[in-house]
């Protein structure tokens, strides 16, 4: 015993004197510099949807320096596993930012919300390269930068854990237990970036595939439209909205404003994670309570030699419950046998809802009134128990409201789910996307046909087929003017002096 106490004291002393050379809190702040640098590099490669006057002055830009999109919350269907592990890699940064520092103690209470907002923005900016390097179209550059940034974080995390693996709360190997999910996610991201890099190089240097024009029509959306007439859509929310059904929505949610839907799509991902975390905590708490009840009701009486009394009590409870259920069924059978009029037709499945033997029915109700009061007390407690169990089980389901009908508006999570449904429905509806895809393809074909017809009506139609999209309009006009003057020298005298 004394040896154990000495070893415990020595371990505590060693743990208190352990100082890691890697300060994760400080490194989180420093990681913003390479994160911003990666964002700037990807932004220089990204193209803008529309040109600007600065492109005329600086032709080398060629609509570059566009906005980088880390994750499309509306229509992101690719790299879902990779993006999920990227979110897992950000968990350690959240713990670093909000668990290791006591900065909230030195901030006034009214300003804590702003401090948390700034901290969340810093964590998001530090994790930005994970998502941007996975989502960028420039896969070689994104894979290289993402591999370096992820590997840098992995090395720092491993150094911090190896130098001081223990902690003050749990004890031995506390940091390993806290950080191993994030380490696993970082390792997965490293392998994913290597896979993207090798795959892209293989396609470019071995297969010599050309870069095809990207389409906004996803494969699963086209497959859904093809199967739309083959089988009915399933009794799911999104597919029912795609089919034009809105009967499952509460009356107050059938129409939401556009601003609410846009805000809902922004809140949905974060709220879903928070609901899952709280749901896990609540479910485990309820399970622990049931486990404690089972232990005190069955395990402890058996260990103390009171098993026979426990069995007698259990038998009495089961018998009481059976009698209560039997009397409830007896009321239903009696009502069906004596207090309902006969069937109108022999083919009817049930008797009509028309009373018979009303005087006996009133006496029947009177004598059972007091018993039903006592029965209602137990039924109310059972209803409360069922509500607790179902509510605890569904607390993590943001797509299921735990509020009764008519009070769904009080469930902010369910309101966010409905807003996200409308936002996703209007932007990723397979039928609408396929229709727009067909219109775009037909319009592009029509424009190509018109251009071909116009080219054939002119003598120098081949000059309008610009092979290099970087040629400026002014240079093209001068070249056409030179060609015209060479073929028609008499026109030179008619030109203006300038």
Short mmCIF file of C-alpha atoms in Angstrom, two decimals:
data_model
loop_
_atom_site.label_atom_id
_atom_site.label_comp_id
_atom_site.label_asym_id
_atom_site.label_seq_id
_atom_site.Cartn_x
_atom_site.Cartn_y
_atom_site.Cartn_z
CA UNK A 1 0.00 0.00 0.00
CA UNK A 2 2.80 2.35 0.87
CA UNK A 3 4.61 1.48 -2.36
CA UNK A 4 1.47 2.28 -4.34
CA UNK A 5 1.07 5.63 -2.56
CA UNK A 6 4.71 6.49 -3.25
CA UNK A 7 4.36 5.60 -6.94
CA UNK A 8 1.17 7.66 -7.19
CA UNK A 9 2.79 10.67 -5.56
CA UNK A 10 5.85 10.36 -7.79
CA UNK A 11 3.66 10.14 -10.89
CA UNK A 12 1.69 13.22 -9.85
CA UNK A 13 4.93 15.11 -9.22
CA UNK A 14 6.29 14.02 -12.59
CA UNK A 15 3.07 14.99 -14.33
CA UNK A 16 3.03 18.43 -12.68
CA UNK A 17 6.63 19.12 -13.75
CA UNK A 18 6.01 17.87 -17.31
CA UNK A 19 6.15 20.82 -19.69
CA UNK A 20 5.65 20.22 -23.37
CA UNK A 21 7.76 22.25 -25.76
CA UNK A 22 4.74 22.50 -28.08
CA UNK A 23 2.04 24.94 -27.02
CA UNK A 24 -1.04 23.94 -29.04
CA UNK A 25 -2.91 27.09 -28.07
CA UNK A 26 -0.09 29.26 -29.39
CA UNK A 27 0.37 27.04 -32.45
CA UNK A 28 -3.31 27.46 -33.30
CA UNK A 29 -2.75 31.20 -33.60
CA UNK A 30 0.40 30.74 -35.69
CA UNK A 31 -1.34 28.28 -38.01
CA UNK A 32 -3.42 31.16 -39.36
CA UNK A 33 -0.43 32.36 -41.39
CA UNK A 34 -0.02 29.21 -43.55
CA UNK A 35 -3.79 28.89 -43.71
CA UNK A 36 -4.14 32.37 -45.20
CA UNK A 37 -1.25 31.66 -47.57
CA UNK A 38 -2.96 28.48 -48.85
CA UNK A 39 -6.22 30.36 -49.31
CA UNK A 40 -4.43 33.05 -51.35
CA UNK A 41 -2.75 30.45 -53.58
CA UNK A 42 -6.03 28.66 -54.26
CA UNK A 43 -7.73 32.00 -54.85
CA UNK A 44 -5.14 32.95 -57.48
CA UNK A 45 -5.91 29.71 -59.33
CA UNK A 46 -9.67 30.01 -59.02
CA UNK A 47 -11.56 31.66 -61.88
CA UNK A 48 -14.27 34.23 -61.45
CA UNK A 49 -17.63 33.62 -63.07
CA UNK A 50 -17.66 37.04 -64.72
CA UNK A 51 -14.96 39.23 -66.18
CA UNK A 52 -13.99 42.66 -64.89
CA UNK A 53 -12.36 45.78 -66.25
CA UNK A 54 -9.13 44.83 -64.52
CA UNK A 55 -8.86 41.83 -66.87
CA UNK A 56 -8.54 44.22 -69.82
CA UNK A 57 -5.68 46.05 -68.15
CA UNK A 58 -3.94 42.89 -66.94
CA UNK A 59 -4.55 40.11 -69.47
CA UNK A 60 -2.52 37.63 -67.45
CA UNK A 61 -5.20 37.58 -64.77
CA UNK A 62 -7.72 36.01 -67.17
CA UNK A 63 -10.53 36.13 -64.61
CA UNK A 64 -8.27 34.68 -61.90
CA UNK A 65 -8.29 35.52 -58.15
CA UNK A 66 -11.77 34.13 -57.57
CA UNK A 67 -13.50 33.19 -54.34
CA UNK A 68 -12.52 29.84 -52.81
CA UNK A 69 -15.38 27.61 -51.65
CA UNK A 70 -14.36 25.27 -48.81
CA UNK A 71 -17.60 23.27 -48.73
CA UNK A 72 -20.88 23.46 -50.61
CA UNK A 73 -23.50 22.93 -47.92
CA UNK A 74 -26.27 22.83 -50.52
CA UNK A 75 -25.05 20.51 -53.24
CA UNK A 76 -21.90 18.76 -51.96
CA UNK A 77 -22.23 15.14 -53.07
CA UNK A 78 -18.58 14.21 -53.71
CA UNK A 79 -15.89 13.54 -51.11
CA UNK A 80 -18.46 13.13 -48.37
CA UNK A 81 -16.28 10.72 -46.40
CA UNK A 82 -13.26 12.96 -46.80
CA UNK A 83 -15.21 16.03 -45.71
CA UNK A 84 -16.52 14.09 -42.71
CA UNK A 85 -12.98 13.24 -41.63
CA UNK A 86 -12.02 16.88 -42.21
CA UNK A 87 -14.67 17.89 -39.68
CA UNK A 88 -13.24 15.27 -37.33
CA UNK A 89 -9.80 16.82 -37.71
CA UNK A 90 -11.18 20.16 -36.53
CA UNK A 91 -12.39 18.66 -33.24
CA UNK A 92 -8.95 18.93 -31.68
CA UNK A 93 -8.80 22.61 -32.56
CA UNK A 94 -12.11 23.23 -30.85
CA UNK A 95 -10.80 21.49 -27.72
CA UNK A 96 -7.59 23.48 -27.91
CA UNK A 97 -9.43 26.77 -28.26
CA UNK A 98 -12.12 26.33 -25.63
CA UNK A 99 -10.79 23.83 -23.10
CA UNK A 100 -7.15 24.63 -22.50
CA UNK A 101 -7.51 28.37 -22.04
CA UNK A 102 -9.23 30.28 -19.24
CA UNK A 103 -9.68 33.42 -21.30
CA UNK A 104 -13.40 33.61 -20.56
CA UNK A 105 -12.65 34.24 -16.87
CA UNK A 106 -11.01 37.56 -17.75
CA UNK A 107 -13.76 38.75 -20.09
CA UNK A 108 -16.96 40.53 -18.96
CA UNK A 109 -20.06 38.42 -19.20
CA UNK A 110 -21.65 40.63 -21.84
CA UNK A 111 -18.60 40.22 -24.09
CA UNK A 112 -18.22 36.44 -23.80
CA UNK A 113 -20.49 35.84 -26.78
CA UNK A 114 -18.24 38.01 -28.97
CA UNK A 115 -15.13 36.26 -27.68
CA UNK A 116 -16.61 32.87 -28.51
CA UNK A 117 -17.56 34.15 -31.96
CA UNK A 118 -14.00 35.34 -32.58
CA UNK A 119 -12.63 32.02 -31.33
CA UNK A 120 -14.95 30.06 -33.60
CA UNK A 121 -13.88 32.22 -36.55
CA UNK A 122 -10.24 31.53 -35.75
CA UNK A 123 -10.85 27.78 -35.58
CA UNK A 124 -12.74 27.92 -38.90
CA UNK A 125 -9.95 29.88 -40.58
CA UNK A 126 -7.32 27.47 -39.25
CA UNK A 127 -9.31 24.47 -40.57
CA UNK A 128 -10.12 26.14 -43.90
CA UNK A 129 -7.28 24.44 -45.86
CA UNK A 130 -8.62 20.96 -45.01
CA UNK A 131 -11.86 21.62 -46.85
CA UNK A 132 -10.55 23.95 -49.56
CA UNK A 133 -7.82 21.53 -50.65
CA UNK A 134 -10.37 18.72 -50.90
CA UNK A 135 -12.92 20.76 -52.84
CA UNK A 136 -10.71 22.67 -55.26
CA UNK A 137 -10.71 21.81 -58.97
CA UNK A 138 -6.92 22.16 -59.09
CA UNK A 139 -6.34 18.79 -57.52
CA UNK A 140 -2.55 18.58 -57.79
CA UNK A 141 -2.02 21.93 -56.10
CA UNK A 142 -4.75 21.26 -53.55
CA UNK A 143 -3.43 17.78 -52.73
CA UNK A 144 0.12 19.09 -52.29
CA UNK A 145 -0.83 22.01 -50.06
CA UNK A 146 -3.33 19.93 -48.12
CA UNK A 147 -0.77 17.17 -47.52
CA UNK A 148 1.80 19.65 -46.21
CA UNK A 149 -0.65 21.47 -43.96
CA UNK A 150 -2.20 18.26 -42.60
CA UNK A 151 1.19 16.66 -42.04
CA UNK A 152 2.36 19.76 -40.21
CA UNK A 153 -0.59 19.53 -37.82
CA UNK A 154 -0.08 15.79 -37.36
CA UNK A 155 3.58 16.19 -36.43
CA UNK A 156 2.80 18.93 -33.92
CA UNK A 157 0.00 16.87 -32.34
CA UNK A 158 2.19 13.77 -32.03
CA UNK A 159 5.03 15.79 -30.47
CA UNK A 160 2.64 17.32 -27.94
CA UNK A 161 1.21 13.93 -26.97
CA UNK A 162 4.53 12.09 -26.80
CA UNK A 163 6.20 14.66 -24.57
CA UNK A 164 3.36 14.75 -22.02
CA UNK A 165 0.91 11.88 -22.56
CA UNK A 166 -0.67 12.10 -19.11
CA UNK A 167 -3.05 14.66 -17.63
CA UNK A 168 -4.57 15.93 -14.41
CA UNK A 169 -8.18 14.80 -14.93
CA UNK A 170 -8.11 11.16 -16.02
CA UNK A 171 -4.46 10.41 -15.35
CA UNK A 172 -2.45 7.99 -17.45
CA UNK A 173 -2.59 8.51 -21.22
CA UNK A 174 -5.22 11.21 -20.91
CA UNK A 175 -4.11 13.14 -24.00
CA UNK A 176 -4.04 9.98 -26.10
CA UNK A 177 -7.67 9.27 -25.18
CA UNK A 178 -8.65 12.86 -25.96
CA UNK A 179 -6.79 13.29 -29.25
CA UNK A 180 -6.73 9.87 -30.91
CA UNK A 181 -9.93 10.51 -33.00
CA UNK A 182 -8.42 13.69 -34.41
CA UNK A 183 -5.13 11.92 -35.10
CA UNK A 184 -7.03 9.21 -36.98
CA UNK A 185 -8.80 11.84 -39.06
CA UNK A 186 -5.51 13.58 -39.87
CA UNK A 187 -3.95 10.28 -40.99
CA UNK A 188 -6.97 9.61 -43.20
CA UNK A 189 -6.68 13.07 -44.75
CA UNK A 190 -2.99 12.49 -45.47
CA UNK A 191 -3.78 9.26 -47.29
CA UNK A 192 -6.65 10.94 -49.13
CA UNK A 193 -4.41 13.76 -50.39
CA UNK A 194 -1.84 11.21 -51.57
CA UNK A 195 -4.59 9.29 -53.37
CA UNK A 196 -5.85 12.46 -55.09
CA UNK A 197 -2.32 13.43 -56.14
CA UNK A 198 -1.44 10.00 -57.59
CA UNK A 199 -4.81 9.59 -59.30
CA UNK A 200 -4.61 13.01 -60.95
CA UNK A 201 -1.07 12.42 -62.19
CA UNK A 202 -2.05 9.02 -63.57
CA UNK A 203 -4.92 10.53 -65.53
CA UNK A 204 -2.82 13.36 -66.95
CA UNK A 205 0.41 11.58 -67.87
CA UNK A 206 -0.68 8.04 -68.66
CA UNK A 207 -4.24 8.12 -69.91
CA UNK A 208 -4.02 11.58 -71.55
CA UNK A 209 -7.64 12.36 -70.81
CA UNK A 210 -8.87 15.81 -71.71
CA UNK A 211 -10.60 18.00 -69.21
CA UNK A 212 -14.27 17.60 -69.99
CA UNK A 213 -16.77 20.34 -69.34
CA UNK A 214 -18.21 19.98 -65.87
CA UNK A 215 -21.94 19.55 -65.50
CA UNK A 216 -24.09 20.63 -62.59
CA UNK A 217 -26.23 17.51 -63.07
CA UNK A 218 -25.14 14.86 -60.58
CA UNK A 219 -25.26 11.17 -61.46
CA UNK A 220 -27.66 10.27 -58.66
CA UNK A 221 -30.02 13.05 -59.75
CA UNK A 222 -30.16 11.70 -63.29
CA UNK A 223 -30.74 8.20 -61.97
CA UNK A 224 -33.57 9.44 -59.78
CA UNK A 225 -35.31 11.11 -62.71
CA UNK A 226 -34.93 7.91 -64.76
CA UNK A 227 -36.50 5.86 -61.97
CA UNK A 228 -39.17 8.41 -61.14
CA UNK A 229 -41.81 6.69 -63.26
CA UNK A 230 -40.71 3.17 -62.39
CA UNK A 231 -41.41 3.13 -58.68
CA UNK A 232 -43.16 5.48 -56.25
CA UNK A 233 -41.02 7.71 -54.05
CA UNK A 234 -40.47 6.51 -50.38
CA UNK A 235 -42.90 7.80 -47.07
CA UNK A 236 -38.81 10.27 -46.62
CA UNK A 237 -39.09 14.13 -46.37
CA UNK A 238 -36.78 15.17 -49.19
CA UNK A 239 -38.15 12.67 -51.72
CA UNK A 240 -41.72 13.59 -50.82
CA UNK A 241 -40.90 17.23 -51.45
CA UNK A 242 -39.35 16.28 -54.79
CA UNK A 243 -42.60 14.51 -55.67
CA UNK A 244 -44.59 17.67 -54.81
CA UNK A 245 -46.06 16.41 -51.53
CA UNK A 246 -46.23 18.82 -48.61
CA UNK A 247 -48.96 17.21 -46.52
CA UNK A 248 -46.46 15.90 -43.98
CA UNK A 249 -45.38 19.44 -43.07
CA UNK A 250 -47.11 21.23 -40.20
CA UNK A 251 -49.48 23.99 -41.21
CA UNK A 252 -47.17 26.70 -39.92
CA UNK A 253 -44.22 25.32 -41.91
CA UNK A 254 -45.81 24.87 -45.32
CA UNK A 255 -44.38 28.24 -46.40
CA UNK A 256 -41.19 29.73 -45.02
CA UNK A 257 -39.55 32.97 -46.03
CA UNK A 258 -36.46 32.83 -48.21
CA UNK A 259 -34.30 34.44 -45.53
CA UNK A 260 -35.31 31.78 -42.99
CA UNK A 261 -34.39 29.01 -45.43
CA UNK A 262 -30.99 30.56 -46.19
CA UNK A 263 -30.28 30.98 -42.48
CA UNK A 264 -31.43 27.40 -41.86
CA UNK A 265 -28.98 25.92 -44.37
CA UNK A 266 -26.20 27.82 -42.61
CA UNK A 267 -27.26 26.58 -39.17
CA UNK A 268 -28.15 23.02 -40.08
CA UNK A 269 -24.72 21.35 -40.10
CA UNK A 270 -23.58 22.92 -36.84
CA UNK A 271 -26.87 22.30 -35.10
CA UNK A 272 -26.97 18.68 -36.27
CA UNK A 273 -23.58 18.03 -34.68
CA UNK A 274 -24.63 19.81 -31.47
CA UNK A 275 -27.88 17.83 -31.32
CA UNK A 276 -25.97 14.57 -31.78
CA UNK A 277 -23.60 15.48 -28.95
CA UNK A 278 -26.43 16.41 -26.60
CA UNK A 279 -28.42 13.35 -27.73
CA UNK A 280 -25.53 11.08 -26.90
CA UNK A 281 -25.20 12.65 -23.44
CA UNK A 282 -28.94 12.49 -22.71
CA UNK A 283 -29.32 8.93 -23.98
CA UNK A 284 -26.36 7.73 -21.92
CA UNK A 285 -27.74 9.53 -18.87
CA UNK A 286 -31.15 7.89 -19.27
CA UNK A 287 -29.51 4.52 -19.81
CA UNK A 288 -27.47 5.00 -16.65
CA UNK A 289 -30.65 5.82 -14.72
CA UNK A 290 -32.34 2.67 -15.98
CA UNK A 291 -29.22 0.72 -15.11
CA UNK A 292 -29.27 2.12 -11.56
CA UNK A 293 -32.96 1.27 -11.23
CA UNK A 294 -32.30 -2.28 -12.45
CA UNK A 295 -29.41 -2.67 -10.02
CA UNK A 296 -31.37 -1.45 -6.98
CA UNK A 297 -34.48 -3.42 -7.97
CA UNK A 298 -32.94 -6.77 -8.90
CA UNK A 299 -29.18 -7.05 -8.42
CA UNK A 300 -28.80 -5.68 -4.89
CA UNK A 301 -31.78 -7.61 -3.40
CA UNK A 302 -30.34 -10.86 -4.79
CA UNK A 303 -26.87 -10.07 -3.41
CA UNK A 304 -28.35 -9.31 0.02
CA UNK A 305 -30.32 -12.57 0.10
CA UNK A 306 -33.70 -10.95 -0.59
CA UNK A 307 -34.31 -12.70 -3.87
CA UNK A 308 -37.55 -14.40 -2.75
CA UNK A 309 -39.08 -11.13 -1.56
CA UNK A 310 -38.00 -9.49 -4.81
CA UNK A 311 -39.66 -12.26 -6.84
CA UNK A 312 -42.87 -11.90 -4.79
CA UNK A 313 -42.91 -8.15 -5.31
CA UNK A 314 -42.24 -8.59 -9.03
CA UNK A 315 -45.03 -11.17 -9.29
CA UNK A 316 -47.47 -8.85 -7.52
CA UNK A 317 -46.56 -6.00 -9.86
CA UNK A 318 -46.97 -8.18 -12.96
CA UNK A 319 -50.31 -9.47 -11.69
CA UNK A 320 -51.54 -5.94 -11.01
CA UNK A 321 -50.47 -4.82 -14.46
CA UNK A 322 -52.21 -7.83 -16.04
CA UNK A 323 -55.43 -7.06 -14.17
CA UNK A 324 -55.32 -3.42 -15.28
CA UNK A 325 -54.75 -4.37 -18.90
CA UNK A 326 -57.46 -7.04 -18.66
CA UNK A 327 -60.01 -4.54 -17.34
CA UNK A 328 -59.14 -2.10 -20.12
CA UNK A 329 -59.66 -4.80 -22.72
CA UNK A 330 -62.89 -5.81 -20.99
CA UNK A 331 -64.25 -2.30 -21.41
CA UNK A 332 -63.50 -2.40 -25.13
CA UNK A 333 -65.09 -5.84 -25.56
CA UNK A 334 -68.18 -4.84 -23.53
CA UNK A 335 -68.62 -1.65 -25.54
CA UNK A 336 -68.39 -3.59 -28.79
CA UNK A 337 -70.81 -6.32 -27.64
CA UNK A 338 -73.59 -4.45 -25.79
CA UNK A 339 -73.35 -0.71 -26.49
CA UNK A 340 -73.11 -0.55 -30.29
CA UNK A 341 -75.94 -1.09 -32.76
CA UNK A 342 -75.73 -4.03 -35.18
CA UNK A 343 -73.96 -3.79 -38.53
CA UNK A 344 -75.84 -2.08 -41.33
CA UNK A 345 -74.51 -4.60 -43.82
CA UNK A 346 -72.98 -8.01 -43.29
CA UNK A 347 -70.00 -6.95 -45.38
CA UNK A 348 -69.06 -4.19 -42.93
CA UNK A 349 -65.92 -4.84 -40.92
CA UNK A 350 -67.08 -2.99 -37.80
CA UNK A 351 -70.30 -1.88 -36.20
CA UNK A 352 -71.41 1.73 -36.80
CA UNK A 353 -70.65 4.39 -34.24
CA UNK A 354 -74.20 4.45 -32.90
CA UNK A 355 -75.06 3.82 -29.24
CA UNK A 356 -77.41 1.06 -28.12
CA UNK A 357 -78.74 0.31 -24.61
CA UNK A 358 -78.04 3.84 -23.52
CA UNK A 359 -79.36 3.52 -19.93
CA UNK A 360 -77.12 0.57 -19.24
CA UNK A 361 -74.29 2.43 -20.92
CA UNK A 362 -74.69 5.38 -18.56
CA UNK A 363 -74.62 3.09 -15.52
CA UNK A 364 -71.62 1.34 -16.93
CA UNK A 365 -69.81 4.65 -17.23
CA UNK A 366 -70.82 5.76 -13.75
CA UNK A 367 -69.52 2.72 -11.90
CA UNK A 368 -66.30 2.65 -13.85
CA UNK A 369 -65.73 6.38 -13.42
CA UNK A 370 -63.88 6.13 -10.10
CA UNK A 371 -61.81 3.20 -11.25
CA UNK A 372 -60.88 5.07 -14.41
CA UNK A 373 -59.68 7.97 -12.26
CA UNK A 374 -57.19 5.69 -10.53
CA UNK A 375 -56.34 4.06 -13.82
CA UNK A 376 -55.76 7.50 -15.34
CA UNK A 377 -53.18 8.31 -12.68
CA UNK A 378 -51.11 5.31 -13.71
CA UNK A 379 -51.72 5.99 -17.39
CA UNK A 380 -50.52 9.57 -16.94
CA UNK A 381 -47.29 8.40 -15.34
CA UNK A 382 -46.86 5.84 -18.10
CA UNK A 383 -47.42 8.60 -20.64
CA UNK A 384 -44.77 10.71 -18.94
CA UNK A 385 -42.37 7.76 -18.93
CA UNK A 386 -42.97 7.12 -22.64
CA UNK A 387 -42.46 10.81 -23.39
CA UNK A 388 -39.15 10.82 -21.53
CA UNK A 389 -37.94 7.68 -23.30
CA UNK A 390 -39.06 8.78 -26.76
CA UNK A 391 -37.88 12.35 -26.19
CA UNK A 392 -34.48 11.17 -24.99
CA UNK A 393 -34.21 8.78 -27.92
CA UNK A 394 -35.17 11.45 -30.48
CA UNK A 395 -33.31 14.37 -28.93
CA UNK A 396 -30.52 13.94 -31.49
CA UNK A 397 -32.97 13.68 -34.42
CA UNK A 398 -33.27 17.18 -35.76
CA UNK A 399 -35.67 15.92 -38.44
CA UNK A 400 -38.20 14.74 -35.81
CA UNK A 401 -39.92 17.17 -33.50
CA UNK A 402 -40.50 16.20 -29.89
CA UNK A 403 -43.17 18.88 -29.48
CA UNK A 404 -46.88 18.02 -29.84
CA UNK A 405 -48.90 19.01 -32.87
CA UNK A 406 -49.51 22.73 -33.01
CA UNK A 407 -46.38 23.55 -31.00
CA UNK A 408 -43.78 22.60 -33.61
CA UNK A 409 -42.72 26.25 -33.87
CA UNK A 410 -41.16 26.01 -30.39
CA UNK A 411 -38.73 23.36 -31.68
CA UNK A 412 -35.99 25.49 -33.25
CA UNK A 413 -34.12 22.43 -34.45
CA UNK A 414 -37.15 21.20 -36.38
CA UNK A 415 -37.63 24.67 -37.86
CA UNK A 416 -34.02 24.55 -39.04
CA UNK A 417 -34.65 21.13 -40.59
CA UNK A 418 -37.71 22.39 -42.50
CA UNK A 419 -35.84 25.46 -43.72
CA UNK A 420 -32.95 23.27 -44.88
CA UNK A 421 -35.45 21.02 -46.70
CA UNK A 422 -36.87 23.92 -48.68
CA UNK A 423 -33.40 25.28 -49.46
CA UNK A 424 -32.18 21.88 -50.62
CA UNK A 425 -35.43 21.21 -52.47
CA UNK A 426 -35.23 24.40 -54.54
CA UNK A 427 -31.53 23.98 -55.39
CA UNK A 428 -30.99 20.21 -55.80
CA UNK A 429 -34.36 18.93 -57.02
CA UNK A 430 -33.35 16.25 -59.59
CA UNK A 431 -36.32 16.97 -61.84
CA UNK A 432 -35.61 20.71 -61.91
CA UNK A 433 -31.87 20.18 -62.36
CA UNK A 434 -32.45 17.75 -65.24
CA UNK A 435 -34.86 20.21 -66.87
CA UNK A 436 -32.33 23.05 -66.57
CA UNK A 437 -29.59 20.76 -67.87
CA UNK A 438 -31.65 19.94 -70.97
CA UNK A 439 -32.37 23.64 -71.55
CA UNK A 440 -28.69 24.55 -71.24
CA UNK A 441 -27.61 21.79 -73.64
CA UNK A 442 -30.30 22.72 -76.20
CA UNK A 443 -29.43 26.40 -75.95
CA UNK A 444 -25.73 25.65 -76.41
CA UNK A 445 -26.45 23.52 -79.48
CA UNK A 446 -28.69 26.22 -80.93
CA UNK A 447 -26.00 28.87 -80.42
CA UNK A 448 -23.40 26.66 -82.08
CA UNK A 449 -25.65 26.14 -85.08
CA UNK A 450 -26.27 29.87 -85.40
CA UNK A 451 -22.56 30.60 -85.19
CA UNK A 452 -21.80 28.05 -87.90
CA UNK A 453 -24.43 29.58 -90.18
CA UNK A 454 -23.05 33.08 -89.64
CA UNK A 455 -19.49 31.92 -90.30
CA UNK A 456 -20.43 30.39 -93.64
CA UNK A 457 -21.93 33.68 -94.90
CA UNK A 458 -18.68 35.69 -94.64
CA UNK A 459 -15.46 35.45 -96.64
CA UNK A 460 -13.19 35.35 -93.60
CA UNK A 461 -15.34 33.35 -91.25
CA UNK A 462 -12.33 31.39 -89.97
CA UNK A 463 -11.10 34.48 -88.10
CA UNK A 464 -14.06 34.27 -85.72
CA UNK A 465 -12.97 30.81 -84.55
CA UNK A 466 -10.71 32.02 -81.82
CA UNK A 467 -8.52 29.19 -80.64
CA UNK A 468 -6.99 31.11 -77.79
CA UNK A 469 -9.50 32.68 -75.43
CA UNK A 470 -6.83 35.03 -74.10
CA UNK A 471 -6.82 37.16 -77.31
CA UNK A 472 -8.28 40.59 -76.62
CA UNK A 473 -11.13 42.03 -78.65
CA UNK A 474 -9.01 45.03 -79.65
CA UNK A 475 -6.23 42.83 -81.07
CA UNK A 476 -8.74 40.69 -82.94
CA UNK A 477 -10.34 43.82 -84.47
CA UNK A 478 -6.97 45.15 -85.64
CA UNK A 479 -6.10 41.84 -87.22
CA UNK A 480 -9.39 41.75 -89.13
CA UNK A 481 -8.79 45.37 -90.24
CA UNK A 482 -5.32 44.46 -91.54
CA UNK A 483 -6.69 41.50 -93.47
CA UNK A 484 -9.41 43.67 -95.02
CA UNK A 485 -6.97 46.42 -96.08
CA UNK A 486 -4.60 43.89 -97.63
CA UNK A 487 -7.40 42.51 -99.79
CA UNK A 488 -8.82 46.00 -100.56
CA UNK A 489 -5.96 48.56 -100.81
CA UNK A 490 -8.32 51.23 -102.18
CA UNK A 491 -9.97 51.48 -98.78
CA UNK A 492 -6.82 52.90 -97.21
CA UNK A 493 -7.44 56.30 -98.80
CA UNK A 494 -10.90 56.47 -97.30
CA UNK A 495 -9.75 55.89 -93.69
CA UNK A 496 -9.47 58.69 -91.14
CA UNK A 497 -5.99 60.15 -90.63
CA UNK A 498 -5.79 58.70 -87.10
#
